[in-house]
mmCIF file of C-alpha atoms in Angstrom:
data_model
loop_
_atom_site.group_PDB
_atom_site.id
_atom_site.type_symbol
_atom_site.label_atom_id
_atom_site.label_comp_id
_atom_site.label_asym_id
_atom_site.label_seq_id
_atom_site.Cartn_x
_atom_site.Cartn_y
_atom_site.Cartn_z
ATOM 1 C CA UNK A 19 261.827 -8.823 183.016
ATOM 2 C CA UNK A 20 265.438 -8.190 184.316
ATOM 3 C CA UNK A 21 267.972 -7.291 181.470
ATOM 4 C CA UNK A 22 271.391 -6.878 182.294
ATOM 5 C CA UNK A 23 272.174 -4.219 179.499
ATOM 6 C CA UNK A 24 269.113 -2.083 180.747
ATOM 7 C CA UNK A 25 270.502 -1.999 184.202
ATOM 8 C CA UNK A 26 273.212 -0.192 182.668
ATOM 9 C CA UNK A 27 272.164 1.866 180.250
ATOM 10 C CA UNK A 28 269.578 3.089 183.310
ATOM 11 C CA UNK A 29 273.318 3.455 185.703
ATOM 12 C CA UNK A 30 274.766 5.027 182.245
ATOM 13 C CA UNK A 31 272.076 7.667 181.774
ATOM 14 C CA UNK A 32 271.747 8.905 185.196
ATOM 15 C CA UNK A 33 276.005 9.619 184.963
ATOM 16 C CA UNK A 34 274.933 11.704 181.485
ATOM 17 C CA UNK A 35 272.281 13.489 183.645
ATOM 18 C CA UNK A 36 275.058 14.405 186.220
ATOM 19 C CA UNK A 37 277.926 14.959 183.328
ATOM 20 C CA UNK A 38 275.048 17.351 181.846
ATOM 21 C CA UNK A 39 274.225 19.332 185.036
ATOM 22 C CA UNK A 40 278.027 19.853 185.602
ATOM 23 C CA UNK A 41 278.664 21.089 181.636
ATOM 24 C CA UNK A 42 275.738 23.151 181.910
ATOM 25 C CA UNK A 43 276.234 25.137 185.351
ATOM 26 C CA UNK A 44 280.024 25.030 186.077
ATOM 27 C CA UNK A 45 281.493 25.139 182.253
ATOM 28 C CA UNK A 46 278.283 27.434 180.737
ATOM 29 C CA UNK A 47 278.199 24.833 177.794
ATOM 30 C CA UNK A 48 274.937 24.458 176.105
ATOM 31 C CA UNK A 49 275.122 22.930 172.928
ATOM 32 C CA UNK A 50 277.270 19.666 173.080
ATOM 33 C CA UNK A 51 276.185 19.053 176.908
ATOM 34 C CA UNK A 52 272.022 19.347 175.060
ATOM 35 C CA UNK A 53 273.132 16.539 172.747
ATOM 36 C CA UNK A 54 274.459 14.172 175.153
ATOM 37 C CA UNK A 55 271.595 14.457 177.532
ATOM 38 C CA UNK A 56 269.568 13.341 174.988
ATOM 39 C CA UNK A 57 271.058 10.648 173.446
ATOM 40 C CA UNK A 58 272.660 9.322 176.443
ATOM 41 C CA UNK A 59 269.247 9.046 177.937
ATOM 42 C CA UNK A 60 267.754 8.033 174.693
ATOM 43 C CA UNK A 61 269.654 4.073 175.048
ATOM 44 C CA UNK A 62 267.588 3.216 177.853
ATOM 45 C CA UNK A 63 264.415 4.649 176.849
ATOM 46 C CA UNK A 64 264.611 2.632 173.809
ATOM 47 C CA UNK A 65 266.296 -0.747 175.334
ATOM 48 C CA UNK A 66 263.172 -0.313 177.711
ATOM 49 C CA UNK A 67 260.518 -0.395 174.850
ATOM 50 C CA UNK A 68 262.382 -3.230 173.003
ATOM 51 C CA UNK A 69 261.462 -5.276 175.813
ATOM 52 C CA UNK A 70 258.124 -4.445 175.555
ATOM 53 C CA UNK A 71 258.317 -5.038 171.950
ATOM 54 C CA UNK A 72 255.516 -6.721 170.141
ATOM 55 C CA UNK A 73 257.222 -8.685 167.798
ATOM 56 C CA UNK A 74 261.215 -10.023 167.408
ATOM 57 C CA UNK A 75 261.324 -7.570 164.318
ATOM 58 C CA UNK A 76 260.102 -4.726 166.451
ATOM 59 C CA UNK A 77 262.590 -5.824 169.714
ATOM 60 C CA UNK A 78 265.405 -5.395 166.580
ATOM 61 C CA UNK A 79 264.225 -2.046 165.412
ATOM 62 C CA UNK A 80 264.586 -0.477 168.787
ATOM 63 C CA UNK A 81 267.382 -2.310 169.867
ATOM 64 C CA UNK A 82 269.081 -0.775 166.836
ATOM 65 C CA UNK A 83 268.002 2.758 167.875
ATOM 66 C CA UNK A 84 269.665 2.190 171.060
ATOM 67 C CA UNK A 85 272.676 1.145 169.211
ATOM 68 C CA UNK A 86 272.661 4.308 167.114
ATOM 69 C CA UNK A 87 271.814 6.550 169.806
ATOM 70 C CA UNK A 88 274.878 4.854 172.216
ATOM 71 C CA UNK A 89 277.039 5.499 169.093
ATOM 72 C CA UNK A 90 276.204 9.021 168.708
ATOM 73 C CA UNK A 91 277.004 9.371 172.861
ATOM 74 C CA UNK A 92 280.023 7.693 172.463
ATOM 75 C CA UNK A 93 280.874 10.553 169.533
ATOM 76 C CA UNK A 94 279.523 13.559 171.837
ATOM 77 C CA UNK A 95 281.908 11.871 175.059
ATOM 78 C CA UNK A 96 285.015 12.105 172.618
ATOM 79 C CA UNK A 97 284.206 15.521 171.258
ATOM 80 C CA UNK A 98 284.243 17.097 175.205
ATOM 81 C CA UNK A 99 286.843 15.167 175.720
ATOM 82 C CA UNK A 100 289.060 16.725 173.061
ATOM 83 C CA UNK A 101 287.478 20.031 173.858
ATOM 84 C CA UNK A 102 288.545 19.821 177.604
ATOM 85 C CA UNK A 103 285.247 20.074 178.666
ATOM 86 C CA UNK A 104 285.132 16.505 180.435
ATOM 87 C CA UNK A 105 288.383 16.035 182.866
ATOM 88 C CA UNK A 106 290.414 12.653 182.747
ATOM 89 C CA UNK A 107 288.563 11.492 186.064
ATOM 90 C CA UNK A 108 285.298 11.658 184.017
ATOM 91 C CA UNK A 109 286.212 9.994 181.074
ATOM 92 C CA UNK A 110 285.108 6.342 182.763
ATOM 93 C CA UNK A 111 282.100 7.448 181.560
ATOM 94 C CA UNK A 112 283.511 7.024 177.837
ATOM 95 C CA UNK A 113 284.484 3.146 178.504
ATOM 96 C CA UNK A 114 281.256 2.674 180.270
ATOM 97 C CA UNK A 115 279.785 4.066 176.814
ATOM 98 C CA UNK A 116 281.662 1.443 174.951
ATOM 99 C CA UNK A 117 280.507 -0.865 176.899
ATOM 100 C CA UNK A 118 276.868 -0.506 176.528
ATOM 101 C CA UNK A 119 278.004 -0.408 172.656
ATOM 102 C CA UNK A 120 279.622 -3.509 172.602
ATOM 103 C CA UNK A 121 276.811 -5.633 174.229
ATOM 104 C CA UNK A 122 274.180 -3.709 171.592
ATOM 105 C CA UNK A 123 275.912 -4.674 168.632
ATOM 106 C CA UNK A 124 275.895 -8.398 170.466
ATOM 107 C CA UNK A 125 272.138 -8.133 170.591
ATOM 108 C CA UNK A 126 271.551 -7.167 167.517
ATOM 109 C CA UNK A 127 274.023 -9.464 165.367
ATOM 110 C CA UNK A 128 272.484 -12.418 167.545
ATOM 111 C CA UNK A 129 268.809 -10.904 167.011
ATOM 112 C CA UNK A 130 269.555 -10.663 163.319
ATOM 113 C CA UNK A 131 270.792 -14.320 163.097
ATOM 114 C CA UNK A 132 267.691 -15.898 164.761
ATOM 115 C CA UNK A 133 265.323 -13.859 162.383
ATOM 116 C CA UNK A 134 267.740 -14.977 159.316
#
């Protein structure tokens, strides 16, 4: 099944792999850099099994993890942004972030209106 919003989260989590290597080798950073690995990679793991979801409740449930876990990405981005560990010429990765955000919360609302 080709989805649109997978392709990118997929794109989107292999730029937090290579933000992650860069915080992690060149700026010693350990903490934050740990927490955006995971969630960043977490949105397409989970839009991946919502397409494989048994059921249009289950397809909302993980859709909405995605949506949490894109949010909480989008808070980590900001934070090493402010911090000056991510440089201006990284921070496309932010809008790419709200991006994937925007067309979750479109999936969802619409998800939640055909189940209502």
């Amino acid at each position: 099944m080709k989805s649109i919003v997978y392709d990118k989260s997929f794109t989107f989590a292999i730029k937090i792999v290579n933000i992650y290597k860069f915080l992690y080798e060149n700026k010693k950073e350990y903490v934050m850099s740990k927490q955006l690995l995971r969630s960043g990679t977490s949105i397409g793991a989970n839009i991946k099994e919502a397409l494989q979801a048994q059921s249009k409740k289950d397809y909302l449930s993980k859709m909405n993890i995605a949506l949490k876990e894109a949010s909480e990405t989008e808070y980590w981005l900001n934070l090493l942004i402010e911090t000056k560990y991510i440089e201006k010429h990284l921070m496309s990765i932010l809008e790419d972030c709200i991006e994937l955000n925007k067309m979750l919360i479109s999936i969802v609302k619409t998800t939640k209106n055909s189940l209502a």
